[in-house]
Coordinates of N, CA and C and ligand atoms in Angstrom, one line a residue:
X1 N 4.1 14.5 6.2 CA 3.2 14.5 7.2 C 1.8 14.7 6.9
X2 N 0.9 14.1 7.6 CA -0.6 14.3 7.4 C -1.3 14.7 8.7
X3 N -2.4 15.1 8.6 CA -3.3 15.4 9.8 C -3.9 14.0 10.5
X4 N -3.7 14.2 11.8 CA -4.2 12.9 12.4 C -5.7 12.5 12.1
X5 N -6.5 13.5 11.9 CA -7.9 13.2 11.6 C -8.0 12.6 10.2
X6 N -7.1 12.9 9.4 CA -7.1 12.2 7.8 C -6.7 11.0 7.8
X7 N -5.7 10.8 8.8 CA -5.2 9.4 8.9 C -6.2 8.3 9.4
X8 N -6.8 9.1 10.4 CA -7.8 8.1 11.1 C -9.1 7.9 10.3
X9 N -9.5 8.9 9.4 CA -10.6 8.7 8.5 C -10.2 7.8 7.5
X10 N -9.1 7.9 6.8 CA -8.6 7.0 5.7 C -8.5 5.6 6.2
X11 N -8.3 5.3 7.5 CA -8.2 4.1 8.0 C -9.6 3.4 8.3
X12 N -10.6 4.4 8.0 CA -12.0 3.7 8.1 C -12.5 3.8 9.5
X13 N -11.8 4.5 10.5 CA -12.2 4.5 11.8 C -13.6 5.1 12.1
X14 N -13.7 6.5 11.5 CA -14.9 7.1 11.4 C -14.8 8.4 10.5
X15 N -16.0 9.0 10.3 CA -16.0 10.4 9.6 C -15.3 11.3 10.3
X16 N -14.8 12.3 9.6 CA -14.0 13.6 10.2 C -14.9 14.2 11.2
X17 N -16.1 14.1 11.2 CA -17.1 14.8 12.2 C -17.1 13.9 13.4
X18 N -17.4 12.8 13.2 CA -17.3 11.8 14.4 C -16.1 11.7 15.1
X19 N -14.9 11.9 14.2 CA -13.7 11.7 15.0 C -13.4 12.9 15.9
X20 N -14.0 14.0 15.7 CA -13.7 15.1 16.8 C -14.3 14.6 18.2
X21 N -15.5 14.0 18.1 CA -15.9 13.3 19.5 C -15.0 12.3 19.9
X22 N -14.5 11.4 19.0 CA -13.6 10.4 19.5 C -12.4 11.0 20.1
X23 N -11.7 12.0 19.3 CA -10.6 12.6 19.7 C -10.9 13.1 21.3
X24 N -11.9 13.7 21.3 CA -12.1 14.6 22.6 C -12.0 13.5 24.0
X25 N -12.1 12.2 23.6 CA -12.2 11.4 24.7 C -10.9 10.8 25.0
X26 N -9.8 11.4 24.3 CA -8.4 11.0 24.5 C -8.2 9.5 24.2
X27 N -9.0 9.0 23.2 CA -8.9 7.5 23.1 C -7.8 7.2 21.9
X28 N -7.2 8.4 21.3 CA -6.2 8.3 20.3 C -4.8 8.7 20.8
X29 N -3.8 7.9 20.6 CA -2.6 8.2 21.2 C -1.5 8.3 20.1
X30 N -0.7 9.2 20.0 CA 0.4 9.2 19.0 C 1.9 9.0 19.7
X31 N 2.4 7.9 19.5 CA 3.7 7.4 20.2 C 3.4 7.6 21.7
X32 N 2.2 7.1 21.9 CA 2.0 6.8 23.5 C 1.4 8.0 24.2
X33 N 1.3 9.1 23.6 CA 0.7 10.3 24.1 C -0.6 10.5 23.7
X34 N -1.7 10.8 24.5 CA -3.1 11.3 23.9 C -3.2 12.6 23.1
X35 N -3.7 12.6 22.0 CA -3.7 13.7 21.1 C -5.1 13.9 20.8
X36 N -5.8 15.1 21.1 CA -7.1 15.6 21.0 C -7.4 16.4 19.8
X37 N -6.4 16.9 19.3 CA -6.4 17.9 18.1 C -6.3 17.1 16.8
X38 N -7.4 17.1 15.9 CA -7.4 16.2 14.8 C -6.4 17.0 13.7
X39 N -6.0 18.3 14.0 CA -5.3 18.9 13.1 C -3.6 18.6 13.3
X40 N -3.4 17.9 14.3 CA -2.1 17.4 14.9 C -1.4 16.6 13.5
X41 N -0.1 17.0 13.3 CA 0.5 16.4 12.1 C 1.3 15.0 12.5
X42 N 0.9 14.1 11.9 CA 1.7 12.8 12.2 C 2.5 12.4 10.8
X43 N 3.6 11.6 11.0 CA 4.2 10.8 9.9 C 3.6 9.5 9.8
X44 N 3.0 8.9 8.9 CA 2.4 7.6 9.2 C 3.5 6.6 8.9
X45 N 4.6 6.9 8.4 CA 5.8 5.8 8.4 C 6.3 5.8 9.7
X46 N 6.3 6.9 10.5 CA 7.2 7.0 11.7 C 6.6 6.9 12.9
X47 N 5.5 7.6 13.0 CA 4.6 7.7 14.2 C 3.8 6.4 14.4
X48 N 3.7 6.1 15.8 CA 2.8 5.1 16.1 C 1.4 5.8 16.7
X49 N 0.4 5.3 15.8 CA -0.9 5.9 16.3 C -1.7 4.8 16.7
X50 N -2.4 4.8 17.8 CA -3.2 3.9 18.4 C -4.5 4.4 18.6
X51 N -5.6 3.6 18.7 CA -6.7 3.8 19.1 C -7.5 2.8 20.2
X52 N -7.6 3.4 21.4 CA -7.9 2.4 22.5 C -6.9 1.4 22.6
X53 N -5.7 1.8 22.3 CA -4.5 0.9 22.7 C -4.3 -0.1 21.4
X54 N -5.1 0.1 20.4 CA -4.8 -0.9 19.0 C -4.2 -0.1 18.0
X55 N -3.1 -0.5 17.4 CA -2.5 0.1 16.4 C -3.5 0.5 15.1
X56 N -3.6 1.7 14.8 CA -4.3 2.1 13.6 C -3.3 1.8 12.2
X57 N -4.0 0.9 11.5 CA -3.3 0.5 10.2 C -3.6 1.6 9.1
X58 N -2.9 1.6 7.9 CA -3.3 2.4 7.1 C -4.6 1.8 6.2
X59 N -5.0 2.3 5.3 CA -6.3 1.9 4.7 C -6.1 0.5 4.2
X60 N -7.0 -0.3 4.8 CA -6.7 -1.7 4.3 C -7.5 -2.1 2.8
X61 N -7.1 -3.2 2.2 CA -7.6 -3.5 1.0 C -9.1 -4.0 1.1
X62 N -10.0 -3.4 0.5 CA -11.5 -3.9 0.3 C -11.9 -4.1 -1.0
X63 N -12.5 -5.4 -1.1 CA -13.1 -5.9 -2.5 C -14.5 -6.1 -2.1
X64 N -15.5 -5.6 -2.8 CA -16.9 -5.8 -2.5 C -17.6 -6.3 -3.7
X65 N -18.7 -7.1 -3.4 CA -19.6 -7.6 -4.4 C -20.9 -7.0 -4.1
X66 N -21.4 -6.4 -5.1 CA -22.8 -5.7 -4.9 C -23.8 -6.4 -5.9
X67 N -25.0 -6.7 -5.4 CA -25.9 -7.0 -6.4 C -26.7 -5.8 -6.9
X68 N -26.3 -5.3 -8.0 CA -26.8 -4.1 -8.3 C -28.3 -4.2 -8.9
X69 N -29.0 -3.0 -8.3 CA -30.4 -3.1 -8.8 C -30.5 -2.3 -10.1
X70 N -31.5 -2.2 -11.0 CA -31.8 -1.2 -12.0 C -32.0 0.1 -11.4
X71 N -31.7 1.1 -12.4 CA -31.9 2.5 -12.0 C -30.8 3.2 -11.5
X72 N -29.5 2.6 -11.3 CA -28.4 3.2 -10.8 C -27.3 3.2 -11.8
X73 N -26.6 4.2 -12.2 CA -25.3 4.2 -13.1 C -24.1 3.8 -12.4
X74 N -23.3 3.3 -13.1 CA -22.1 2.7 -12.4 C -21.0 3.8 -12.5
X75 N -21.1 5.0 -12.1 CA -20.1 5.7 -12.1 C -20.1 6.4 -10.6
X76 N -19.1 7.3 -10.4 CA -18.8 7.7 -8.9 C -19.7 9.0 -8.7
X77 N -20.2 9.8 -9.9 CA -20.8 10.9 -9.7 C -21.8 11.0 -11.2
X78 N -22.9 11.6 -10.9 CA -23.8 11.9 -12.2 C -24.6 12.9 -12.0
X79 N -24.7 14.0 -13.0 CA -25.5 14.9 -12.7 C -26.9 14.6 -12.8
X80 N -27.5 13.7 -13.2 CA -28.9 13.4 -13.2 C -29.5 12.2 -12.5
X81 N -28.6 11.0 -12.6 CA -29.0 9.7 -12.1 C -28.4 9.4 -10.6
X82 N -29.1 8.5 -10.1 CA -28.6 7.8 -9.0 C -27.2 7.0 -9.2
X83 N -26.2 7.0 -8.4 CA -25.2 6.2 -8.7 C -25.1 5.1 -7.8
X84 N -24.2 4.0 -8.4 CA -24.1 2.8 -7.3 C -23.3 3.1 -6.0
X85 N -22.9 4.5 -6.0 CA -22.1 4.8 -4.8 C -23.0 5.0 -3.7
X86 N -24.4 5.2 -4.0 CA -25.2 5.4 -3.1 C -25.8 4.2 -2.3
X87 N -25.1 3.2 -2.8 CA -25.5 1.9 -2.1 C -24.5 1.3 -1.2
X88 N -23.4 2.1 -1.3 CA -22.2 1.5 -0.4 C -22.3 2.3 1.0
X89 N -22.0 1.7 2.0 CA -22.3 2.5 3.4 C -21.0 3.3 3.3
X90 N -21.0 4.5 4.1 CA -20.2 5.5 4.3 C -18.8 5.0 4.8
X91 N -18.9 4.1 5.7 CA -17.5 3.7 6.2 C -16.6 2.9 5.0
X92 N -17.3 2.4 4.1 CA -16.5 1.6 3.1 C -16.2 2.6 2.1
X93 N -17.1 3.6 1.8 CA -16.8 4.6 0.9 C -15.5 5.4 1.4
X94 N -15.4 5.6 2.6 CA -14.2 6.4 3.1 C -12.9 5.5 2.9
X95 N -13.0 4.2 2.6 CA -12.0 3.4 2.3 C -11.5 3.6 0.8
X96 N -12.3 4.2 0.1 CA -11.9 4.6 -1.3 C -12.3 3.7 -2.4
X97 N -13.4 3.0 -2.0 CA -13.8 2.0 -3.1 C -14.4 2.6 -4.3
X98 N -14.3 2.0 -5.3 CA -14.8 2.5 -6.6 C -15.3 1.2 -7.6
X99 N -16.3 1.5 -8.4 CA -16.8 0.3 -9.2 C -15.6 -0.3 -10.2
X100 N -15.6 -1.5 -10.2 CA -14.8 -2.1 -11.3 C -15.4 -2.5 -12.4
X101 N -15.3 -1.6 -13.5 CA -16.1 -1.8 -14.7 C -17.4 -1.4 -14.6
X102 N -18.4 -1.6 -15.4 CA -19.6 -0.9 -15.4 C -20.8 -2.0 -15.6
X103 N -21.8 -1.8 -15.1 CA -23.0 -2.4 -15.8 C -24.0 -1.3 -16.2
X104 N -24.8 -1.3 -17.2 CA -25.6 -0.2 -17.6 C -26.6 0.2 -16.5
X105 N -27.3 1.2 -16.7 CA -28.2 1.8 -15.8 C -29.3 0.7 -15.5
X106 N -29.8 0.0 -16.5 CA -31.0 -0.9 -16.5 C -30.6 -2.3 -16.2
X107 N -29.3 -2.6 -16.0 CA -28.7 -3.8 -15.9 C -28.6 -4.2 -14.4
X108 N -29.1 -5.3 -14.0 CA -28.9 -5.8 -12.6 C -27.6 -6.8 -12.6
X109 N -27.3 -7.0 -11.2 CA -26.3 -8.0 -11.2 C -25.0 -7.7 -10.4
X110 N -24.3 -8.7 -10.6 CA -23.0 -8.8 -9.8 C -22.0 -7.5 -10.3
X111 N -21.5 -6.5 -9.5 CA -20.9 -5.5 -9.6 C -19.6 -5.3 -8.6
X112 N -18.4 -5.6 -8.9 CA -17.4 -5.5 -7.9 C -16.8 -4.0 -7.6
X113 N -16.6 -3.8 -6.5 CA -16.0 -2.4 -6.0 C -14.5 -2.8 -5.4
X114 N -13.6 -1.9 -5.5 CA -12.4 -2.2 -4.7 C -11.7 -0.8 -4.6
X115 N -10.7 -0.9 -3.5 CA -9.8 0.4 -3.4 C -8.4 0.1 -3.9
X116 N -8.3 -1.3 -4.5 CA -7.1 -1.9 -4.9 C -6.9 -1.7 -6.4
X117 N -6.2 -0.6 -6.7 CA -5.9 -0.1 -8.2 C -5.5 -1.3 -9.0
X118 N -4.6 -2.0 -8.4 CA -3.7 -3.0 -9.2 C -5.0 -4.3 -9.6
X119 N -5.8 -4.5 -8.6 CA -6.7 -5.6 -8.8 C -7.6 -5.1 -9.8
X120 N -8.1 -3.8 -9.8 CA -9.2 -3.3 -10.6 C -8.6 -3.4 -12.1
X121 N -7.3 -3.0 -12.1 CA -6.8 -3.0 -13.5 C -6.7 -4.3 -14.0
X122 N -6.2 -5.1 -13.3 CA -6.2 -6.6 -13.9 C -7.5 -7.1 -14.1
X123 N -8.6 -6.8 -13.4 CA -9.9 -7.4 -13.7 C -10.4 -6.8 -14.9
X124 N -10.1 -5.6 -15.2 CA -10.7 -4.9 -16.5 C -10.0 -5.2 -17.7
X125 N -8.6 -5.4 -17.5 CA -7.7 -5.5 -18.5 C -8.3 -6.6 -19.7
X126 N -8.6 -6.2 -21.0 CA -9.0 -7.3 -21.9 C -8.1 -8.5 -22.2
X127 N -6.7 -8.3 -21.7 CA -5.8 -9.2 -21.9 C -6.1 -10.4 -21.0
X128 N -6.7 -10.2 -19.8 CA -7.0 -11.2 -18.8 C -8.3 -12.1 -19.4
X129 N -8.9 -11.4 -20.2 CA -10.2 -12.1 -20.7 C -11.2 -12.8 -19.7
X130 N -11.5 -12.1 -18.5 CA -12.3 -12.5 -17.5 C -13.7 -12.8 -18.1
X131 N -14.3 -14.0 -17.8 CA -15.5 -14.4 -18.3 C -16.5 -13.6 -17.5
X132 N -17.5 -13.1 -18.3 CA -18.8 -12.5 -17.4 C -20.0 -13.1 -18.0
X133 N -20.7 -13.8 -17.0 CA -21.9 -14.5 -17.5 C -23.1 -13.6 -17.2
X134 N -24.0 -13.5 -18.2 CA -25.4 -12.9 -18.1 C -26.6 -13.6 -18.1
X135 N -27.6 -13.3 -17.5 CA -28.9 -14.0 -17.9 C -29.8 -13.0 -18.6
X136 N -30.3 -13.3 -19.8 CA -31.1 -12.3 -20.5 C -32.4 -12.7 -20.7
X137 N -33.4 -11.8 -20.6 CA -34.8 -12.1 -21.4 C -34.9 -11.1 -22.5
X138 N -35.4 -11.8 -23.5 CA -35.3 -11.0 -24.8 C -36.4 -11.2 -25.7
X139 N -36.5 -10.5 -26.9 CA -37.6 -10.8 -27.8 C -37.1 -12.0 -28.6
X140 N -38.1 -12.9 -29.0 CA -38.0 -14.2 -29.8 C -37.3 -15.1 -29.0
X141 N -36.7 -16.1 -29.7 CA -36.2 -17.3 -29.1 C -35.0 -17.6 -29.8
X142 N -33.9 -17.6 -29.1 CA -32.6 -17.8 -29.6 C -32.4 -19.4 -30.0
X143 N -31.6 -19.5 -31.0 CA -31.3 -21.0 -31.5 C -29.9 -21.3 -31.8
X144 N -29.7 -22.3 -32.5 CA -28.5 -22.8 -32.7 C -27.6 -21.8 -33.7
X145 N -28.4 -21.1 -34.5 CA -27.8 -20.2 -35.5 C -27.1 -19.0 -34.6
X146 N -28.0 -18.7 -33.6 CA -27.3 -17.4 -32.9 C -26.2 -17.7 -31.9
X147 N -26.4 -19.1 -31.6 CA -25.1 -19.7 -30.8 C -23.9 -19.7 -31.5
X148 N -24.2 -20.1 -32.9 CA -22.9 -20.4 -33.8 C -22.4 -18.9 -34.1
X149 N -23.2 -17.9 -34.1 CA -22.8 -16.7 -34.7 C -21.9 -16.1 -33.5
X150 N -22.4 -16.3 -32.3 CA -21.8 -15.7 -31.1 C -20.4 -16.4 -31.0
X151 N -20.4 -17.7 -31.4 CA -19.0 -18.6 -31.2 C -18.1 -18.0 -32.1
X152 N -18.7 -17.7 -33.4 CA -17.6 -17.1 -34.4 C -17.2 -15.8 -34.3
X153 N -17.7 -15.1 -33.3 CA -17.2 -13.6 -33.3 C -18.2 -12.6 -34.0
X154 N -19.3 -12.1 -33.1 CA -20.3 -11.4 -34.0 C -19.8 -10.2 -34.4
X155 N -20.6 -9.7 -35.6 CA -20.2 -8.0 -36.0 C -21.5 -7.4 -35.3
X156 N -21.3 -6.4 -34.7 CA -22.4 -5.5 -34.3 C -23.1 -4.8 -35.6
X157 N -24.1 -4.0 -35.1 CA -24.9 -3.3 -36.3 C -24.1 -2.2 -36.8
X158 N -23.0 -1.6 -36.0 CA -22.3 -0.5 -36.4 C -20.8 -1.0 -37.0
X159 N -20.7 -2.5 -37.2 CA -19.5 -2.9 -37.8 C -18.6 -3.4 -36.9
X160 N -18.8 -3.0 -35.5 CA -17.7 -3.6 -34.5 C -17.7 -5.0 -34.4
X161 N -16.6 -5.5 -34.4 CA -16.3 -7.1 -34.3 C -16.3 -7.4 -32.7
X162 N -16.8 -8.6 -32.4 CA -16.8 -9.1 -31.0 C -15.9 -10.3 -31.0
X163 N -15.3 -10.4 -29.8 CA -14.5 -11.7 -29.6 C -15.5 -12.9 -29.5
X164 N -15.0 -14.1 -29.8 CA -16.1 -15.1 -29.7 C -16.8 -15.2 -28.3
X165 N -18.0 -15.5 -28.2 CA -18.7 -15.6 -27.1 C -19.7 -16.9 -27.0
X166 N -20.3 -17.0 -25.9 CA -21.2 -18.1 -25.8 C -22.5 -17.8 -25.5
X167 N -23.3 -18.2 -26.4 CA -24.8 -18.1 -26.2 C -25.4 -19.4 -25.8
X168 N -26.3 -19.4 -24.6 CA -26.8 -20.8 -24.4 C -28.3 -20.5 -24.2
X169 N -29.1 -20.9 -25.4 CA -30.6 -20.7 -25.2 C -31.2 -21.3 -24.0
X170 N -32.0 -20.8 -23.3 CA -32.5 -21.5 -22.0 C -34.0 -21.8 -22.4
X171 N -34.7 -21.3 -23.6 CA -36.1 -21.5 -23.7 C -36.7 -20.3 -24.3
X172 N -38.0 -20.4 -24.5 CA -38.6 -19.1 -25.3 C -38.1 -17.8 -24.7
X173 N -37.5 -16.7 -25.2 CA -37.1 -15.6 -24.7 C -36.2 -15.5 -23.7
X174 N -35.4 -16.4 -23.5 CA -34.5 -16.3 -22.4 C -32.9 -17.0 -22.8
X175 N -32.0 -16.5 -22.3 CA -30.6 -17.1 -22.8 C -29.6 -16.7 -21.8
X176 N -28.6 -17.5 -21.9 CA -27.3 -17.3 -21.0 C -26.4 -16.9 -21.9
X177 N -25.5 -15.7 -21.5 CA -24.7 -15.5 -22.5 C -23.2 -15.0 -21.7
X178 N -22.1 -15.6 -22.3 CA -20.9 -15.4 -21.6 C -19.9 -14.8 -22.7
X179 N -19.4 -13.4 -22.0 CA -18.4 -12.8 -22.8 C -17.1 -12.6 -22.2
X180 N -16.0 -12.3 -22.8 CA -14.7 -11.9 -22.3 C -14.2 -10.7 -22.4
X181 N -15.2 -9.7 -22.8 CA -14.8 -8.2 -23.0 C -15.8 -7.5 -22.3
X182 N -15.7 -6.0 -22.6 CA -16.7 -5.3 -21.9 C -17.0 -4.0 -22.6
X183 N -17.3 -4.3 -23.9 CA -17.7 -3.1 -24.9 C -18.9 -2.6 -24.4
X184 N -19.2 -1.2 -24.7 CA -20.4 -0.5 -24.5 C -21.7 -1.2 -24.7
X185 N -22.5 -1.5 -23.9 CA -23.7 -2.0 -24.1 C -23.6 -3.5 -24.7
X186 N -22.6 -4.2 -24.5 CA -22.1 -5.3 -25.3 C -23.2 -6.4 -25.5
X187 N -23.8 -6.8 -24.5 CA -24.8 -8.0 -24.6 C -25.9 -7.5 -25.3
X188 N -26.4 -6.3 -24.9 CA -27.7 -5.9 -25.7 C -27.3 -5.7 -27.1
X189 N -26.2 -5.1 -27.6 CA -26.0 -5.0 -28.8 C -25.7 -6.3 -29.5
X190 N -25.2 -7.3 -28.8 CA -24.9 -8.6 -29.5 C -26.4 -9.2 -29.8
X191 N -27.0 -9.2 -28.8 CA -28.3 -9.8 -28.9 C -29.3 -9.0 -30.1
X192 N -29.1 -7.7 -30.1 CA -29.9 -7.0 -31.0 C -29.3 -7.2 -32.6
X193 N -28.0 -7.5 -32.5 CA -27.5 -7.9 -33.9 C -28.2 -9.1 -34.4
X194 N -28.7 -10.0 -33.6 CA -29.3 -11.3 -34.0 C -30.8 -11.2 -33.9
X195 N -31.3 -9.9 -33.8 CA -32.7 -9.5 -33.7 C -33.5 -10.0 -32.5
X196 N -32.9 -10.0 -31.3 CA -33.4 -10.5 -30.1 C -33.3 -9.2 -29.1
X197 N -34.0 -8.3 -29.2 CA -33.8 -7.1 -28.3 C -33.9 -7.5 -26.9
X198 N -33.1 -7.2 -26.0 CA -33.0 -7.6 -24.6 C -34.0 -6.7 -23.9
X199 N -34.8 -7.4 -23.1 CA -35.8 -6.7 -22.2 C -35.4 -6.6 -20.6
X200 N -34.5 -7.7 -20.4 CA -34.1 -7.7 -19.0 C -32.7 -8.3 -19.0
X201 N -31.8 -7.7 -18.2 CA -30.4 -8.3 -18.2 C -29.8 -8.3 -16.7
X202 N -29.2 -9.5 -16.4 CA -28.5 -9.5 -15.1 C -27.1 -10.4 -15.3
X203 N -26.1 -9.6 -14.7 CA -24.8 -10.3 -14.6 C -24.8 -11.3 -13.4
X204 N -24.6 -12.6 -13.7 CA -24.6 -13.6 -12.7 C -23.2 -14.0 -12.1
X205 N -22.3 -13.7 -13.0 CA -21.0 -14.2 -12.7 C -19.9 -13.4 -13.3
X206 N -18.6 -13.3 -12.5 CA -17.6 -12.7 -13.1 C -16.3 -13.4 -12.6
X207 N -15.7 -14.1 -13.6 CA -14.7 -15.1 -13.2 C -15.2 -16.1 -12.5
X208 N -14.7 -16.4 -11.1 CA -14.9 -17.6 -10.2 C -16.2 -17.0 -9.5
X209 N -16.4 -15.6 -9.4 CA -17.4 -15.1 -8.6 C -18.8 -15.3 -9.0
X210 N -19.9 -15.6 -8.3 CA -21.3 -15.6 -8.5 C -22.0 -14.8 -7.5
X211 N -23.3 -14.5 -7.9 CA -24.1 -13.8 -7.1 C -24.4 -14.7 -5.9
X212 N -24.6 -15.9 -6.2 CA -24.9 -17.0 -5.0 C -25.9 -16.7 -4.1
X213 N -27.1 -16.1 -4.5 CA -28.0 -15.9 -3.4 C -27.9 -14.5 -2.8
X214 N -27.0 -13.7 -3.2 CA -26.9 -12.4 -2.5 C -28.1 -11.4 -3.1
X215 N -29.0 -11.1 -2.1 CA -30.1 -10.3 -2.6 C -30.1 -9.2 -3.3
X216 N -30.9 -8.8 -4.0 CA -30.9 -7.6 -4.9 C -30.5 -6.2 -3.9
X217 N -29.5 -5.6 -4.3 CA -29.5 -4.3 -3.6 C -28.4 -4.5 -2.3
X218 N -28.1 -5.8 -2.2 CA -27.1 -6.1 -1.0 C -25.8 -6.1 -1.4
X219 N -24.9 -6.1 -0.4 CA -23.4 -6.3 -0.8 C -22.6 -6.9 0.3
X220 N -21.5 -7.5 -0.1 CA -20.8 -8.3 0.8 C -19.3 -8.1 0.4
X221 N -18.5 -8.1 1.5 CA -17.0 -8.0 1.3 C -16.5 -9.4 0.9
X222 N -15.6 -9.5 -0.1 CA -15.1 -10.7 -0.5 C -14.0 -11.4 0.6
X223 N -13.8 -12.7 0.5 CA -12.9 -13.2 1.7 C -11.4 -13.0 0.9
X224 N -10.4 -13.3 1.8 CA -9.2 -13.2 1.5 C -8.9 -14.3 0.4
X225 N -9.5 -15.4 0.6 CA -9.3 -16.5 -0.4 C -10.0 -15.9 -1.7
X226 N -10.9 -15.5 -1.7 CA -11.7 -15.0 -3.0 C -10.7 -13.9 -3.7
X227 N -10.1 -13.1 -2.9 CA -9.4 -12.0 -3.4 C -8.1 -12.7 -4.1
X228 N -7.5 -13.6 -3.4 CA -6.4 -14.4 -3.8 C -6.6 -15.0 -5.3
X229 N -7.8 -15.5 -5.2 CA -8.3 -16.2 -6.4 C -8.2 -15.2 -7.6
X230 N -8.7 -14.2 -7.3 CA -8.8 -13.0 -8.5 C -7.5 -12.7 -8.9
X231 N -6.5 -12.5 -8.0 CA -5.1 -12.4 -8.2 C -4.6 -13.5 -9.1
X232 N -4.8 -14.6 -8.7 CA -4.3 -15.8 -9.5 C -4.7 -16.1 -10.8
X233 N -6.1 -15.6 -11.0 CA -6.5 -16.0 -12.5 C -6.2 -14.7 -13.4
X234 N -5.5 -13.7 -12.9 CA -5.2 -12.5 -13.6 C -3.6 -12.3 -13.5
X235 N -3.1 -13.4 -13.4 CA -1.5 -13.5 -13.3 C -0.7 -13.2 -14.6
X236 N -1.5 -13.7 -15.7 CA -0.8 -13.7 -17.0 C -0.3 -12.2 -17.3
X237 N 0.9 -12.1 -18.0 CA 1.3 -10.8 -18.2 C 0.4 -9.7 -19.0
X238 N 0.4 -8.5 -18.5 CA -0.4 -7.7 -19.0 C 0.2 -6.4 -19.5
Ligands
URA1 N1 -23.7 -5.8 -21.7 C1 -24.8 -4.9 -21.7 O1 -25.4 -4.6 -22.7 N2 -25.0 -4.1 -20.6 C2 -24.3 -4.4 -19.3 O2 -24.7 -3.8 -18.3 C3 -23.3 -5.4 -19.4 C4 -23.2 -6.1 -20.5

C-alpha cells in the first residue's frame, strides 16, 4: 500500500504540493469515490485511481535527449558544480529520469536520460559497443598516421589500451571521432596521446540517434519508434 499523493506524483501528475490543491477539488477518485486526503493508502495493483475520470497509470517510460551545454556535470548531485539535472523540467524529474552515461563538464552534445533501468544498462554495457560520434577541435592537424593509430587501438599515456576507433580528420584542427566504449575522458585522452590537445568537444551521435538540429540546452522526448530501435540494437546477449 502506498500513499495516494505518492502514487499521483510518481505518475507525473503534479508535485506533492500542487497535489494538495488538486485533491481538494475532489478530482481524484479511488474505486469511484472522491478522495481528498493525500495520505489515503491505496494498493496500486488492486485499486482503480482516476483523475478527472481518466485512469492514472504507473510511472510511464521516459527517454530524453538533451543537447548538453558546457559547464554542467553529468551526475545527479554535486557539491560544487551545476548538474545536468538542473536542465530537466520538474515534471520529468519526478518520473525518475537519470543520465545514461556521462559527458565531461566541458563537453557539449547528446546526452540521454531515462527512467528505464534496463535500457540504460543496455546502452552503457560495453558488450553492446554502441557507437558514439564526436566532433572535436584540437591543437595541430590530424592525419593518416593518427587515423591508423586509432584504428589499431590506441595506447593512452597511462598505458590503458583502447578498442579500435575511427578518427576522420576534417581539416586543420578539426576531427570527427567515433568510439564504442566510454572510458574516463576517453576522446580527450586519445587525442592527447597523439599530441592533439582537445579544445572543444561535442557528442553528435549515439547509436542511431543524432542531435539533428536540437538547440544547445534543449531537450526532447524520444519517440516510441526511437526507443524500440535502441532496444533492437542492444539485443545481443549481455
Ligand atoms: N570523451 C571525452 O573525453 N569526454 C567526454 O565527455 C566524452 C568522451
